[in-house]
Amino acid sequence: MSEQLLKNTGKLSGFFLRRDRLRIPIWLLSITALTLAIASYFTNLYPTAQEREAIAATMENPAMIAMVGPGYGLDNYTFGAMMAHQMLLLTAVAVGIMNILLVTRHTRSDEEAGRIEMIRSLPTGRLANLSAAIAVLFGTNGFLALAVGFGLFALQIESMDLFGSLLYGAALGATGIFFTGLTALFAQLTSSSRGTTGLSISALLLAYLIRGIGDVSYEALSWLSPFGWILKSEVYVNNYWWPILLTLGVSLFLVILAFYLNRIRDLEAGFLPAKPGRKTASPLLQSPLALMIRLQRTSIIAWAIGLYVLGASYGSVMGDLEDFFDKNEALQQLLKPVPGFSLTEQFIPLLMTIMAIISTIPTLMALLKLSSEEKKNRTESLLALAISRTRLLGSSFVVAVATSLIILSCAVIGLWSAGAATMDEPISLGTYYKAALVYLPAIWAMIGLTVLLIGIAPRWTNLTWAYLIYSFVVVYLGRLLEFPEWMSNLSPYGHIPQLPVEEMDFMNISFVTLVALGLTIIGFIGYNRRDIYG
Amino acid sequence: MSLLITKNLTKKFGSFTALKNVNLEVKEGEVFGFIGPNGAGKSTTIRILLGILKATAGEAKIFGLDAWKDAVEIHKRIAYVPGDVNLWPNLTGGEVIDFFIKLRGANPKGRRDELIERFALDPTKKCRTYSKGNRQKVALIAAFSSDADLYIFDEPTSGLDPLMERTFQEYVLEVKKEGKSVFLSSHILSEVERLCDRIGIIREGEIIETGTLDELRHLTRTHLLVKTKQPITDLDHLPGVHDVLEKDGAFSLHVDPEHLDHVMKHISQFGITKLESAPPTLEDLFMRHYEVTQGAGGVSQCQNNS
């Protein structure tokens, strides 16, 4: 019986580990390193109990509770309590995503690509593939739990003892195992890897969301979410282990259900009915522009929501910003006081730089979609129709420019709406908007550069990402680390006036816009002259 | 009247010469077969014709317009099906067909549904779920629904089953009847033989033969299968005889056309009990060219490289 079901699970597990010999270590290393780095960063940022008390006070607003969870031990805000409060939930989300991606990769993705068919044609058990995937991920999560647990303890930070640190690691590992089980189950229900990832990520977001609502208003709701459970372990404060056991128990149930469903279904079938798509195209889908929008709408909407949330999370701390700066020397270094402006107002340009640079990411992705279409040999089908190259590149260009405007607006609206809710004297939407819109020419310069690369150096389009990272480092971190000015002048973001603190500078803005225009024009000419690869 | 003409078309990728002085001509209302081994330059030629690649030298004209400069104008009257159809995974087949039809400007709705039925495609499925053959059907349906003057097919049936292959051939003959022209690049020699009025053979970037099938047939040998009362002797040494095989007292051999008379006289001395002859096929023609040019091509290649 078990021969029939599980034969060669061990060998398959070894094979998965080999296929993931870089992927899994990179995930583990990133999550562990980030956790340890932030724990030690906290000790530098808030060295005294007084400073920690100040930050604890800013945590008691609904926006923060919704975002990072209810604070335990706020009255005695030790480093441990701070870590468990501010980092545990967000890290658990990252661990959840890791598990969703890895499980899908080894279950539905392989099945969809016909690779499991080949595995099954060999003398392997019917459930060997699923059990190997689950075994590998259980091991990965277990390893993560121990690495984080012992790693945190090894930092020897006061209030972070061995028992608490191991519980912190175990909370992450248990969340991971829960999402392994959930994704394994969804991999049986849906019949495509996209469906599996989509359903699992939706479940993760839903779990995060209902826990947020539960923690803020109606506590019983939090009991429906695995994130709610693990936060109840109150790591470093009361150190309860039962939430870990609860999470593992439910995970085990999910895994058993997944095995059962896998056993009774056909290969490449799913339990959820695949709904038939449109038989004919919508009347709107009749231009390359419409196609580009159609192909990217989900990703653009997701980024818009993401940037709104990012803006809102910055906005939610706006009200407490003055207190925050008063009591913290590290943050004061970031901003040199300017007479006539409040600290909050001075904080705006810094936020706008970050949000403008982040908004550039989906913008460039929208443009570079054309490159990936070319690599997948689909541009050929379009150019074989009565579509000129100028029109094709122009469509991507229009989508990119529109994306920059939409995404940046969402970030600003998020910042403004959450800011207005928490501040005694809210800053007007207009002030925020002006400070954000001046960054559009810099984003357009990045668009121009990307069009140029697509037009004349299509194999080097990734350079644009390197330049964006450079811009982020010199313009944002440059302030902290005091880089020489010419370094930030090499980035378009360095030429943008810092509204509302600085005066509007039309010279600089026009200069950046003209550069953007020039690059774009050369790019279009190049695209009309070169070969299309594929 | 010629719809499509190339003159000394040459394409280099870096130092590699993919096409060398390619001269082609497709006349109005004819089906032109374009054959050659993998990597010979068939797809490169087609991509230049579509204005997707720019020729290094020479010219390509369709409808009297330049394939590179007037690409958009030309494409309004062209339908193209690539050999490896890549579609957008999150659109359905029906959406893609409509999109292609609309962008080409035509809108013969009735034809679309008829084609979907004839090719037995489920247009409600996402392209992600389609097999290679089904993706090919999407492109073929979109192509045949459009009212083009020139159809360019690059190995269009490579993923289709024999029934669908026949459906494809029927539609090619139908558009031909309407006076349209077809440029068909293919590996399936029987298909080319059945559909094409004229063929061009390309090898290592050079056109080595063009003409009607009949014009080219003189180059090939007739295949004979004979059985005689007495065993035939001296067959190997006769001029014009090749590839002699003996099996159960029967002989299989290839004979050059100019020596056929002479060979038959020789064989008849032994008392023929069974005789089968097969006309030269395109396959023989192709294979023979392949063999012949392999030697000659090898030499010229060496000269090129030095």
CSV table of C-alpha atoms in Angstrom, one decimal, chain A residues 20 22-32 90-107 133-134 136-145 147-148 169 171-181 183-184 197 200-201 204 227:
chain,number,residue,atom,x,y,z
A,20,ASP,CA,16.4,24.4,-5.1
A,22,LEU,CA,20.1,28.1,-4.4
A,23,ARG,CA,16.5,29.1,-4.0
A,24,ILE,CA,15.9,27.7,-0.5
A,25,PRO,CA,19.2,28.9,1.0
A,26,ILE,CA,18.6,32.4,-0.4
A,27,TRP,CA,15.1,32.6,1.1
A,28,LEU,CA,16.4,31.3,4.5
A,29,LEU,CA,19.4,33.5,4.5
A,30,SER,CA,17.4,36.7,3.6
A,31,ILE,CA,14.7,36.1,6.2
A,32,THR,CA,17.2,35.2,9.0
A,90,LEU,CA,5.5,41.1,8.8
A,91,THR,CA,8.2,38.4,8.8
A,92,ALA,CA,5.5,35.7,9.1
A,93,VAL,CA,3.9,37.1,6.0
A,94,ALA,CA,7.2,36.9,4.1
A,95,VAL,CA,7.6,33.3,5.3
A,96,GLY,CA,4.0,32.6,4.1
A,97,ILE,CA,4.9,33.9,0.6
A,98,MET,CA,8.0,31.8,0.5
A,99,ASN,CA,6.0,28.6,1.3
A,100,ILE,CA,3.3,29.5,-1.2
A,101,LEU,CA,5.8,30.0,-4.0
A,102,LEU,CA,7.9,26.9,-3.2
A,103,VAL,CA,5.0,24.6,-2.8
A,104,THR,CA,3.3,25.7,-6.0
A,105,ARG,CA,6.6,25.3,-7.8
A,106,HIS,CA,6.9,21.7,-6.9
A,107,THR,CA,3.3,20.7,-7.2
A,133,ALA,CA,7.4,18.6,-1.6
A,134,ILE,CA,5.9,18.7,1.8
A,136,VAL,CA,11.3,19.4,1.9
A,137,LEU,CA,9.2,22.4,3.1
A,138,PHE,CA,8.7,21.0,6.6
A,139,GLY,CA,12.4,20.6,6.8
A,140,THR,CA,13.0,24.1,5.4
A,141,ASN,CA,10.6,25.7,7.9
A,142,GLY,CA,12.1,23.7,10.8
A,143,PHE,CA,15.5,24.9,9.8
A,144,LEU,CA,14.3,28.4,9.6
A,145,ALA,CA,12.7,28.2,13.1
A,147,ALA,CA,18.2,29.4,12.6
A,148,VAL,CA,16.1,32.4,13.7
A,169,GLY,CA,11.5,31.1,15.4
A,171,ALA,CA,6.1,31.0,15.3
A,172,LEU,CA,7.7,31.8,11.9
A,173,GLY,CA,8.2,28.1,11.2
A,174,ALA,CA,4.6,27.2,12.2
A,175,THR,CA,3.2,29.9,9.9
A,176,GLY,CA,5.4,28.5,7.1
A,177,ILE,CA,4.1,25.0,7.7
A,178,PHE,CA,0.5,26.3,7.8
A,179,PHE,CA,1.0,27.9,4.3
A,180,THR,CA,2.7,24.7,3.0
A,181,GLY,CA,-0.4,22.8,4.0
A,183,THR,CA,-1.0,25.7,-0.7
A,184,ALA,CA,-0.7,21.9,-1.0
A,197,THR,CA,-0.6,30.9,-6.4
A,200,SER,CA,-3.0,31.0,-1.8
A,201,ILE,CA,-1.9,34.6,-1.9
A,204,LEU,CA,-2.8,35.0,2.9
A,227,PHE,CA,-1.6,35.3,11.8
